[in-house]
């Protein structure tokens, strides 16, 4: 159960040819999540600015989708117009939301405007009204509510993501099992490992080498004594929960050759059982094929119900071949299962930036979540350094501080 980059396909995404464009339409939010990295500074972006950014992405990013993020995008007064503008530009609009403002009526309007789907963020460190102090297992009831709401509208896909803290790491299996039970309506799960820098152990300098008060950043706190969870650890616990899971694609670190920053995998299964995963060859064919056919790389599958035709790729892909064998054996034992729907459900694992002892940050190589700031593409997870300090900070350990478990 150890990861080996040689068994995975390095996703071919780059700065100028990347399936994801990250567009923040607002920095206002209706809740406060512990793991959030955005401060309220400017409010809702004017519609014209949002349109300009869409066109900027179209020119410089070649995206398959625009991920509308924030803040909370659903509370932007022009969210329906924004979705419509992106769809008119032949890009898939996707909304990343906490879903608090989502209603069946708004959902219908967004679909009519051309929405492709949602990524809904739910986890137990969000301070949600009526859902405080709940476990991840208890929050599955809320996930179910939104999964059912989106499924009822038909034709939209939905992914659920959550931030993983050291204290919630052991609850990942509850979310994975819930996802599997809902494979007919949940298209994917994403686990993002929590990271922070601490003022007790570090000091920060701006690009002019002046020391600055970096406690203003929401991803900085005074102290954090726990050991950060890593992507390989998340992989391991997902694998222990679902032996059929295998990632097929990855992005490494921008500095460390050993890091796994993005792990992408896709399970093949029915509501009754999982049969296996797609392997690196299928991932490669999907990326290259989509690029050859549509001109863009691919981050989200638009349809999760794939049927047995998914196994047509098995001759090229040993991981998928194993899934096909498991399915055949199951169908021979239970012939009725031939008629069960077969679905693909992605499981992604993201390891947020790691601060290295020399002050550099190991980011995601070919960062898929780059956003526009002042005419430049920058990593969205660190945009507040630009907004508050005019550029990325260099953060170094205080000479007097005890060593901290920050970077692997
Ligand atoms: S480097 Fe990019 S992909 Fe990685 S966490 Fe930051 S914004 Fe997301």
Short mmCIF file of C-alpha atoms and ligand atoms in Angstrom, two decimals:
data_model
loop_
_atom_site.label_atom_id
_atom_site.label_comp_id
_atom_site.label_asym_id
_atom_site.label_seq_id
_atom_site.Cartn_x
_atom_site.Cartn_y
_atom_site.Cartn_z
CA UNK A 1 0.00 0.00 0.00
CA UNK A 2 2.79 2.42 -0.77
CA UNK A 3 2.58 4.97 -3.49
CA UNK A 4 5.07 4.94 -6.33
CA UNK A 5 5.08 7.75 -8.90
CA UNK A 6 6.13 5.27 -11.58
CA UNK A 7 2.72 3.59 -11.22
CA UNK A 8 0.87 6.86 -11.68
CA UNK A 9 0.33 9.17 -14.64
CA UNK A 10 1.78 12.64 -14.13
CA UNK A 11 -1.09 14.84 -15.21
CA UNK A 12 -0.01 16.89 -18.25
CA UNK A 13 -1.45 20.14 -16.92
CA UNK A 14 0.62 23.32 -17.05
CA UNK A 15 0.33 27.06 -16.45
CA UNK A 16 -1.12 27.81 -19.90
CA UNK A 17 -2.95 24.57 -20.62
CA UNK A 18 -4.85 23.54 -17.53
CA UNK A 19 -8.40 22.21 -17.25
CA UNK A 20 -9.19 24.39 -14.24
CA UNK A 21 -9.53 28.17 -14.03
CA UNK A 22 -10.11 29.39 -10.48
CA UNK A 23 -12.25 32.50 -10.41
CA UNK A 24 -13.17 34.10 -7.09
CA UNK A 25 -16.28 36.19 -7.54
CA UNK A 26 -16.41 37.47 -3.97
CA UNK A 27 -14.43 37.37 -0.76
CA UNK A 28 -17.57 37.56 1.38
CA UNK A 29 -18.77 34.36 3.00
CA UNK A 30 -21.83 33.39 5.04
CA UNK A 31 -19.89 31.11 7.43
CA UNK A 32 -16.36 30.88 8.74
CA UNK A 33 -14.33 27.73 8.14
CA UNK A 34 -11.22 27.07 10.17
CA UNK A 35 -9.28 26.05 7.09
CA UNK A 36 -10.31 29.06 4.96
CA UNK A 37 -7.54 31.09 3.32
CA UNK A 38 -9.54 34.13 2.23
CA UNK A 39 -10.02 37.39 4.15
CA UNK A 40 -12.83 39.83 3.56
CA UNK A 41 -11.09 42.79 1.86
CA UNK A 42 -12.98 43.90 -1.25
CA UNK A 43 -16.45 42.28 -1.34
CA UNK A 44 -18.31 41.10 -4.45
CA UNK A 45 -16.48 41.59 -7.74
CA UNK A 46 -18.36 43.71 -10.29
CA UNK A 47 -19.89 41.65 -13.12
CA UNK A 48 -17.70 43.37 -15.74
CA UNK A 49 -14.53 42.44 -13.85
CA UNK A 50 -15.70 38.83 -13.57
CA UNK A 51 -16.35 38.74 -17.33
CA UNK A 52 -12.88 40.18 -18.02
CA UNK A 53 -11.34 37.46 -15.86
CA UNK A 54 -13.27 34.74 -17.71
CA UNK A 55 -11.86 36.07 -20.99
CA UNK A 56 -8.37 36.29 -19.45
CA UNK A 57 -8.59 32.62 -18.49
CA UNK A 58 -9.91 31.70 -21.92
CA UNK A 59 -6.87 33.32 -23.51
CA UNK A 60 -4.15 32.25 -21.08
CA UNK A 61 -5.35 29.07 -19.40
CA UNK A 62 -7.32 27.06 -22.01
CA UNK A 63 -9.68 25.75 -19.31
CA UNK A 64 -12.26 23.01 -19.56
CA UNK A 65 -14.09 24.51 -16.59
CA UNK A 66 -14.18 27.67 -14.55
CA UNK A 67 -14.37 26.94 -10.83
CA UNK A 68 -16.38 29.77 -9.32
CA UNK A 69 -15.08 30.18 -5.81
CA UNK A 70 -14.78 32.77 -3.08
CA UNK A 71 -15.78 33.62 -0.42
CA UNK A 72 -19.17 32.16 -1.14
CA UNK A 73 -20.09 32.44 -4.83
CA UNK A 74 -23.79 31.65 -4.34
CA UNK A 75 -24.34 34.94 -2.48
CA UNK A 76 -22.96 37.02 -5.37
CA UNK A 77 -25.93 39.03 -6.71
CA UNK A 78 -25.04 38.17 -10.36
CA UNK A 79 -24.15 34.52 -9.93
CA UNK A 80 -26.70 33.36 -12.54
CA UNK A 81 -25.40 35.90 -15.11
CA UNK A 82 -21.84 34.83 -14.39
CA UNK A 83 -22.69 31.16 -14.96
CA UNK A 84 -24.49 32.08 -18.21
CA UNK A 85 -21.51 34.13 -19.46
CA UNK A 86 -19.07 31.27 -18.85
CA UNK A 87 -21.36 28.76 -20.57
CA UNK A 88 -21.76 31.13 -23.54
CA UNK A 89 -17.97 31.05 -23.84
CA UNK A 90 -18.12 27.24 -24.17
CA UNK A 91 -16.49 26.62 -20.79
CA UNK A 92 -18.14 24.49 -18.09
CA UNK A 93 -19.14 26.60 -15.08
CA UNK A 94 -18.71 24.86 -11.74
CA UNK A 95 -19.62 26.36 -8.39
CA UNK A 96 -17.51 25.68 -5.30
CA UNK A 97 -19.79 26.35 -2.39
CA UNK A 98 -20.66 25.59 1.21
CA UNK A 99 -24.23 25.24 -0.18
CA UNK A 100 -25.82 27.19 2.68
CA UNK A 101 -27.57 29.45 0.15
CA UNK A 102 -28.51 26.63 -2.21
CA UNK A 103 -32.22 26.09 -2.78
CA UNK A 104 -34.01 23.95 -5.40
CA UNK A 105 -35.20 27.18 -7.10
CA UNK A 106 -31.70 28.66 -7.39
CA UNK A 107 -30.39 25.31 -8.52
CA UNK A 108 -32.93 25.22 -11.35
CA UNK A 109 -32.01 28.75 -12.43
CA UNK A 110 -28.30 27.93 -12.41
CA UNK A 111 -28.87 24.80 -14.46
CA UNK A 112 -30.90 26.77 -16.98
CA UNK A 113 -28.02 29.24 -17.22
CA UNK A 114 -25.65 26.38 -18.14
CA UNK A 115 -24.15 25.22 -14.83
CA UNK A 116 -22.20 21.95 -15.13
CA UNK A 117 -22.04 21.05 -11.45
CA UNK A 118 -21.06 21.77 -7.88
CA UNK A 119 -18.22 21.07 -5.55
CA UNK A 120 -19.76 21.30 -2.10
CA UNK A 121 -17.47 21.82 0.86
CA UNK A 122 -18.70 20.29 4.11
CA UNK A 123 -16.57 19.44 7.11
CA UNK A 124 -16.76 19.55 10.87
CA UNK A 125 -14.50 22.64 11.30
CA UNK A 126 -16.85 25.04 9.52
CA UNK A 127 -18.88 26.62 12.31
CA UNK A 128 -22.10 25.99 10.40
CA UNK A 129 -25.20 27.20 12.18
CA UNK A 130 -27.17 24.15 13.45
CA UNK A 131 -24.29 21.81 12.58
CA UNK A 132 -21.66 22.78 15.13
CA UNK A 133 -19.76 20.08 17.03
CA UNK A 134 -20.90 17.36 14.64
CA UNK A 135 -18.73 14.48 13.54
CA UNK A 136 -18.03 13.81 9.87
CA UNK A 137 -20.35 10.82 10.13
CA UNK A 138 -23.15 13.05 11.46
CA UNK A 139 -22.46 15.54 8.65
CA UNK A 140 -23.22 12.82 6.12
CA UNK A 141 -26.88 13.69 6.74
CA UNK A 142 -26.18 17.20 5.41
CA UNK A 143 -24.15 15.79 2.48
CA UNK A 144 -27.08 13.52 1.70
CA UNK A 145 -29.48 16.46 1.71
CA UNK A 146 -27.49 18.30 -0.94
CA UNK A 147 -26.63 15.18 -2.95
CA UNK A 148 -30.37 14.41 -3.19
CA UNK A 149 -31.21 18.01 -4.07
CA UNK A 150 -28.70 18.07 -6.95
CA UNK A 151 -29.69 14.58 -8.14
CA UNK A 152 -33.37 15.60 -8.25
CA UNK A 153 -32.52 18.32 -10.79
CA UNK A 154 -30.77 15.73 -13.04
CA UNK A 155 -27.88 16.39 -15.37
CA UNK A 156 -25.65 18.21 -12.86
CA UNK A 157 -22.76 16.56 -11.16
CA UNK A 158 -21.69 17.01 -7.57
CA UNK A 159 -18.44 16.45 -5.73
CA UNK A 160 -18.05 16.78 -1.97
CA UNK A 161 -14.82 18.05 -0.55
CA UNK A 162 -13.63 18.46 3.01
CA UNK A 163 -10.55 19.71 4.79
CA UNK A 164 -8.75 17.01 6.75
CA UNK A 165 -7.34 18.03 10.14
CA UNK A 166 -5.22 15.81 12.37
CA UNK A 167 -8.29 15.54 14.63
CA UNK A 168 -10.61 14.43 11.79
CA UNK A 169 -8.22 12.19 9.86
CA UNK A 170 -9.66 9.03 11.46
CA UNK A 171 -13.15 10.03 10.24
CA UNK A 172 -12.25 9.80 6.54
CA UNK A 173 -13.63 6.23 6.31
CA UNK A 174 -17.10 7.50 7.31
CA UNK A 175 -17.10 9.90 4.36
CA UNK A 176 -15.68 7.32 1.93
CA UNK A 177 -18.33 4.75 2.89
CA UNK A 178 -21.07 7.35 2.56
CA UNK A 179 -19.77 8.28 -0.89
CA UNK A 180 -19.78 4.66 -2.03
CA UNK A 181 -23.35 4.14 -0.85
CA UNK A 182 -24.28 7.14 -3.03
CA UNK A 183 -22.19 6.35 -6.10
CA UNK A 184 -25.30 6.84 -8.26
CA UNK A 185 -25.46 10.54 -7.33
CA UNK A 186 -22.09 11.55 -5.87
CA UNK A 187 -19.52 11.96 -8.61
CA UNK A 188 -16.52 12.43 -6.41
CA UNK A 189 -14.94 13.12 -3.04
CA UNK A 190 -11.95 15.35 -2.38
CA UNK A 191 -9.87 15.41 0.80
CA UNK A 192 -7.68 18.49 1.33
CA UNK A 193 -5.10 18.33 4.10
CA UNK A 194 -5.07 21.32 6.43
CA UNK A 195 -1.98 23.55 6.60
CA UNK A 196 -1.16 26.66 8.57
CA UNK A 197 1.87 28.74 9.52
CA UNK A 198 2.26 29.91 13.10
CA UNK A 199 3.48 33.18 14.56
CA UNK A 200 4.86 31.40 17.63
CA UNK A 201 7.37 29.59 15.47
CA UNK A 202 7.85 31.75 12.37
CA UNK A 203 8.44 35.29 11.18
CA UNK A 204 7.56 36.66 7.74
CA UNK A 205 9.24 39.09 5.34
CA UNK A 206 7.74 40.76 2.31
CA UNK A 207 9.41 41.05 -1.10
CA UNK A 208 11.31 44.16 0.08
CA UNK A 209 12.64 42.06 2.99
CA UNK A 210 10.70 43.99 5.61
CA UNK A 211 9.36 41.99 8.53
CA UNK A 212 5.54 42.04 8.43
CA UNK A 213 2.72 41.05 10.73
CA UNK A 214 1.52 37.97 8.89
CA UNK A 215 -1.06 37.10 11.56
CA UNK A 216 -3.48 39.09 9.34
CA UNK A 217 -3.61 36.13 6.98
CA UNK A 218 -6.39 33.67 7.70
CA UNK A 219 -4.03 30.74 7.15
CA UNK A 220 -1.75 31.88 9.94
CA UNK A 221 -2.45 31.17 13.58
CA UNK A 222 -0.58 31.64 16.79
CA UNK A 223 0.16 28.04 17.51
CA UNK A 224 -0.47 24.61 16.04
CA UNK A 225 1.18 21.70 17.78
CA UNK A 226 -0.33 18.80 15.87
CA UNK A 227 1.39 16.93 13.07
CA UNK A 228 0.00 17.75 9.64
CA UNK A 229 -1.69 14.96 7.71
CA UNK A 230 -0.01 14.08 4.40
CA UNK A 231 -1.53 12.90 1.11
CA UNK A 232 0.06 9.42 1.36
CA UNK A 233 -1.52 9.03 4.81
CA UNK A 234 -4.94 9.95 3.39
CA UNK A 235 -4.35 7.49 0.55
CA UNK A 236 -3.57 4.78 3.07
CA UNK A 237 -6.72 5.28 5.14
CA UNK A 238 -8.91 5.47 2.01
CA UNK A 239 -7.29 2.25 0.80
CA UNK A 240 -7.90 0.55 4.15
CA UNK A 241 -11.57 1.55 3.86
CA UNK A 242 -11.93 0.60 0.22
CA UNK A 243 -9.32 -1.88 -1.02
CA UNK A 244 -10.45 -1.28 -4.62
CA UNK A 245 -9.28 2.35 -4.57
CA UNK A 246 -6.11 3.20 -6.49
CA UNK A 247 -5.09 6.66 -7.69
CA UNK A 248 -4.13 6.87 -11.34
CA UNK A 249 -2.83 10.43 -11.76
CA UNK A 250 -0.78 12.83 -9.68
CA UNK A 251 0.87 16.21 -9.45
CA UNK A 252 4.06 16.43 -7.43
CA UNK A 253 5.54 19.32 -5.50
CA UNK A 254 7.10 22.42 -6.98
CA UNK A 255 10.23 21.86 -4.87
CA UNK A 256 10.27 18.42 -3.27
CA UNK A 257 10.50 15.50 -5.69
CA UNK A 258 9.01 13.23 -3.04
CA UNK A 259 5.73 15.06 -2.45
CA UNK A 260 2.32 14.02 -3.69
CA UNK A 261 0.34 17.22 -3.97
CA UNK A 262 -2.59 15.97 -6.03
CA UNK A 263 -3.64 12.34 -6.20
CA UNK A 264 -6.55 11.57 -8.51
CA UNK A 265 -8.27 8.23 -8.72
CA UNK A 266 -11.58 6.91 -9.96
CA UNK A 267 -13.44 3.93 -8.54
CA UNK A 268 -15.63 1.77 -10.75
CA UNK A 269 -18.59 0.24 -8.97
CA UNK A 270 -22.30 -0.09 -8.48
CA UNK A 271 -24.48 0.72 -5.51
CA UNK A 272 -23.91 -2.86 -4.32
CA UNK A 273 -20.11 -3.05 -4.51
CA UNK A 274 -16.88 -1.51 -5.81
CA UNK A 275 -15.04 -3.51 -8.47
CA UNK A 276 -11.78 -1.59 -8.74
CA UNK A 277 -10.29 1.58 -10.14
CA UNK A 278 -9.20 2.96 -13.46
CA UNK A 279 -5.43 2.83 -13.88
CA UNK A 280 -2.83 5.19 -15.20
CA UNK A 281 -3.32 4.17 -18.84
CA UNK A 282 -7.00 5.07 -18.75
CA UNK A 283 -6.15 8.38 -17.11
CA UNK A 284 -3.57 9.02 -19.83
CA UNK A 285 -6.00 8.10 -22.60
CA UNK A 286 -8.73 10.25 -21.04
CA UNK A 287 -6.43 13.28 -20.82
CA UNK A 288 -4.84 12.89 -24.24
CA UNK A 289 -8.12 11.88 -25.90
CA UNK A 290 -10.04 14.83 -24.45
CA UNK A 291 -7.27 17.19 -25.49
CA UNK A 292 -7.15 15.78 -29.01
CA UNK A 293 -10.92 15.76 -29.37
CA UNK A 294 -12.03 18.86 -27.46
CA UNK A 295 -8.80 20.86 -27.19
CA UNK A 296 -8.66 20.92 -23.39
CA UNK A 297 -7.49 18.61 -20.63
CA UNK A 298 -10.06 17.15 -18.29
CA UNK A 299 -10.62 17.58 -14.55
CA UNK A 300 -14.23 16.49 -14.08
CA UNK A 301 -16.23 13.74 -15.74
CA UNK A 302 -19.54 15.13 -16.91
CA UNK A 303 -21.29 11.76 -16.59
CA UNK A 304 -20.63 9.24 -13.85
CA UNK A 305 -22.90 6.46 -15.14
CA UNK A 306 -20.51 4.74 -17.52
CA UNK A 307 -21.90 1.19 -17.79
CA UNK A 308 -19.83 -1.85 -18.74
CA UNK A 309 -18.36 0.01 -21.73
CA UNK A 310 -15.80 1.44 -19.32
CA UNK A 311 -14.14 -2.00 -19.47
CA UNK A 312 -13.42 -1.57 -23.19
CA UNK A 313 -10.22 0.10 -22.07
CA UNK A 314 -9.21 -2.89 -19.93
CA UNK A 315 -6.87 -4.44 -22.56
CA UNK A 316 -4.57 -1.39 -22.13
CA UNK A 317 -4.93 -0.94 -18.42
CA UNK A 318 -4.02 -3.68 -15.93
CA UNK A 319 -5.74 -1.89 -13.01
CA UNK A 320 -8.97 -1.62 -14.94
CA UNK A 321 -8.55 -5.23 -16.11
CA UNK A 322 -8.67 -6.34 -12.47
CA UNK A 323 -11.86 -4.31 -11.99
CA UNK A 324 -13.36 -5.98 -15.09
CA UNK A 325 -12.46 -9.44 -13.74
CA UNK A 326 -14.08 -8.64 -10.38
CA UNK A 327 -17.21 -7.41 -12.13
CA UNK A 328 -17.41 -10.52 -14.36
CA UNK A 329 -17.00 -12.87 -11.41
CA UNK A 330 -19.68 -10.97 -9.52
CA UNK A 331 -22.08 -11.10 -12.47
CA UNK A 332 -21.51 -14.86 -12.87
CA UNK A 333 -22.31 -15.32 -9.20
CA UNK A 334 -25.26 -12.91 -9.22
CA UNK A 335 -26.55 -12.66 -12.83
CA UNK A 336 -29.07 -9.96 -11.86
CA UNK A 337 -26.13 -7.58 -11.32
CA UNK A 338 -25.57 -7.43 -15.07
CA UNK A 339 -28.37 -4.88 -15.07
CA UNK A 340 -27.06 -2.81 -12.16
CA UNK A 341 -25.83 0.65 -13.09
CA UNK A 342 -22.04 0.92 -13.24
CA UNK A 343 -20.58 4.25 -12.15
CA UNK A 344 -17.25 5.99 -11.87
CA UNK A 345 -16.60 7.97 -8.69
CA UNK A 346 -13.44 10.03 -8.34
CA UNK A 347 -11.51 10.35 -5.10
CA UNK A 348 -9.01 13.19 -5.03
CA UNK A 349 -6.47 13.95 -2.33
CA UNK A 350 -4.80 17.37 -2.14
CA UNK A 351 -1.87 18.18 0.10
CA UNK A 352 -1.84 21.95 0.59
CA UNK A 353 1.47 23.89 0.50
CA UNK A 354 4.18 22.84 2.92
CA UNK A 355 6.45 25.38 4.47
CA UNK A 356 10.07 24.28 4.23
CA UNK A 357 12.63 25.18 6.93
CA UNK A 358 14.37 27.63 4.56
CA UNK A 359 11.17 29.66 4.08
CA UNK A 360 10.18 28.35 0.66
CA UNK A 361 6.81 26.69 0.17
CA UNK A 362 6.41 23.39 -1.63
CA UNK A 363 3.38 24.17 -3.81
CA UNK A 364 1.43 21.96 -6.22
CA UNK A 365 3.48 21.57 -9.38
CA UNK A 366 1.45 23.12 -12.26
CA UNK A 367 -1.07 24.42 -9.71
CA UNK A 368 -4.58 23.75 -11.07
CA UNK A 369 -6.16 26.40 -8.86
CA UNK A 370 -4.38 29.46 -10.16
CA UNK A 371 -6.40 32.63 -10.16
CA UNK A 372 -6.07 36.12 -11.62
CA UNK A 373 -4.69 38.89 -9.51
CA UNK A 374 -3.69 42.24 -11.01
CA UNK A 375 -3.24 40.75 -14.47
CA UNK A 376 -1.15 37.83 -13.23
CA UNK A 377 -1.82 34.16 -12.61
CA UNK A 378 -1.06 33.23 -9.01
CA UNK A 379 -1.80 30.32 -6.67
CA UNK A 380 -5.22 31.05 -5.21
CA UNK A 381 -4.35 29.53 -1.83
CA UNK A 382 -1.80 32.34 -1.28
CA UNK A 383 -3.51 35.24 -3.02
CA UNK A 384 -4.05 37.11 0.26
CA UNK A 385 -0.27 37.57 0.49
CA UNK A 386 -0.58 39.61 -2.71
CA UNK A 387 -3.69 41.42 -1.53
CA UNK A 388 -2.24 42.37 1.86
CA UNK A 389 1.52 42.48 1.25
CA UNK A 390 1.93 42.97 -2.54
CA UNK A 391 3.61 39.59 -3.11
CA UNK A 392 4.45 36.23 -1.62
CA UNK A 393 6.00 36.33 1.82
CA UNK A 394 9.10 34.49 2.87
CA UNK A 395 8.40 32.77 6.15
CA UNK A 396 11.28 31.47 8.25
CA UNK A 397 11.53 29.77 11.60
CA UNK A 398 12.17 32.03 14.59
CA UNK A 399 15.70 31.29 15.74
CA UNK A 400 14.39 30.83 19.30
CA UNK A 401 11.45 28.57 18.34
CA UNK A 402 11.23 24.85 19.04
CA UNK A 403 11.17 22.73 15.84
CA UNK A 404 7.67 22.24 14.48
CA UNK A 405 6.18 19.45 12.38
CA UNK A 406 5.52 21.70 9.39
CA UNK A 407 7.11 20.15 6.36
CA UNK A 408 7.67 16.60 5.34
S1 LIG B 1 -0.79 25.37 -4.90
FE1 LIG B 1 -2.61 25.59 -6.18
S2 LIG B 1 -3.61 23.59 -6.21
FE2 LIG B 1 -2.13 23.62 -4.55
S3 LIG B 1 -3.33 24.15 -2.76
FE3 LIG B 1 -2.47 26.06 -3.60
S4 LIG B 1 -4.01 26.85 -5.00
FE4 LIG B 1 -4.56 24.72 -4.57
#
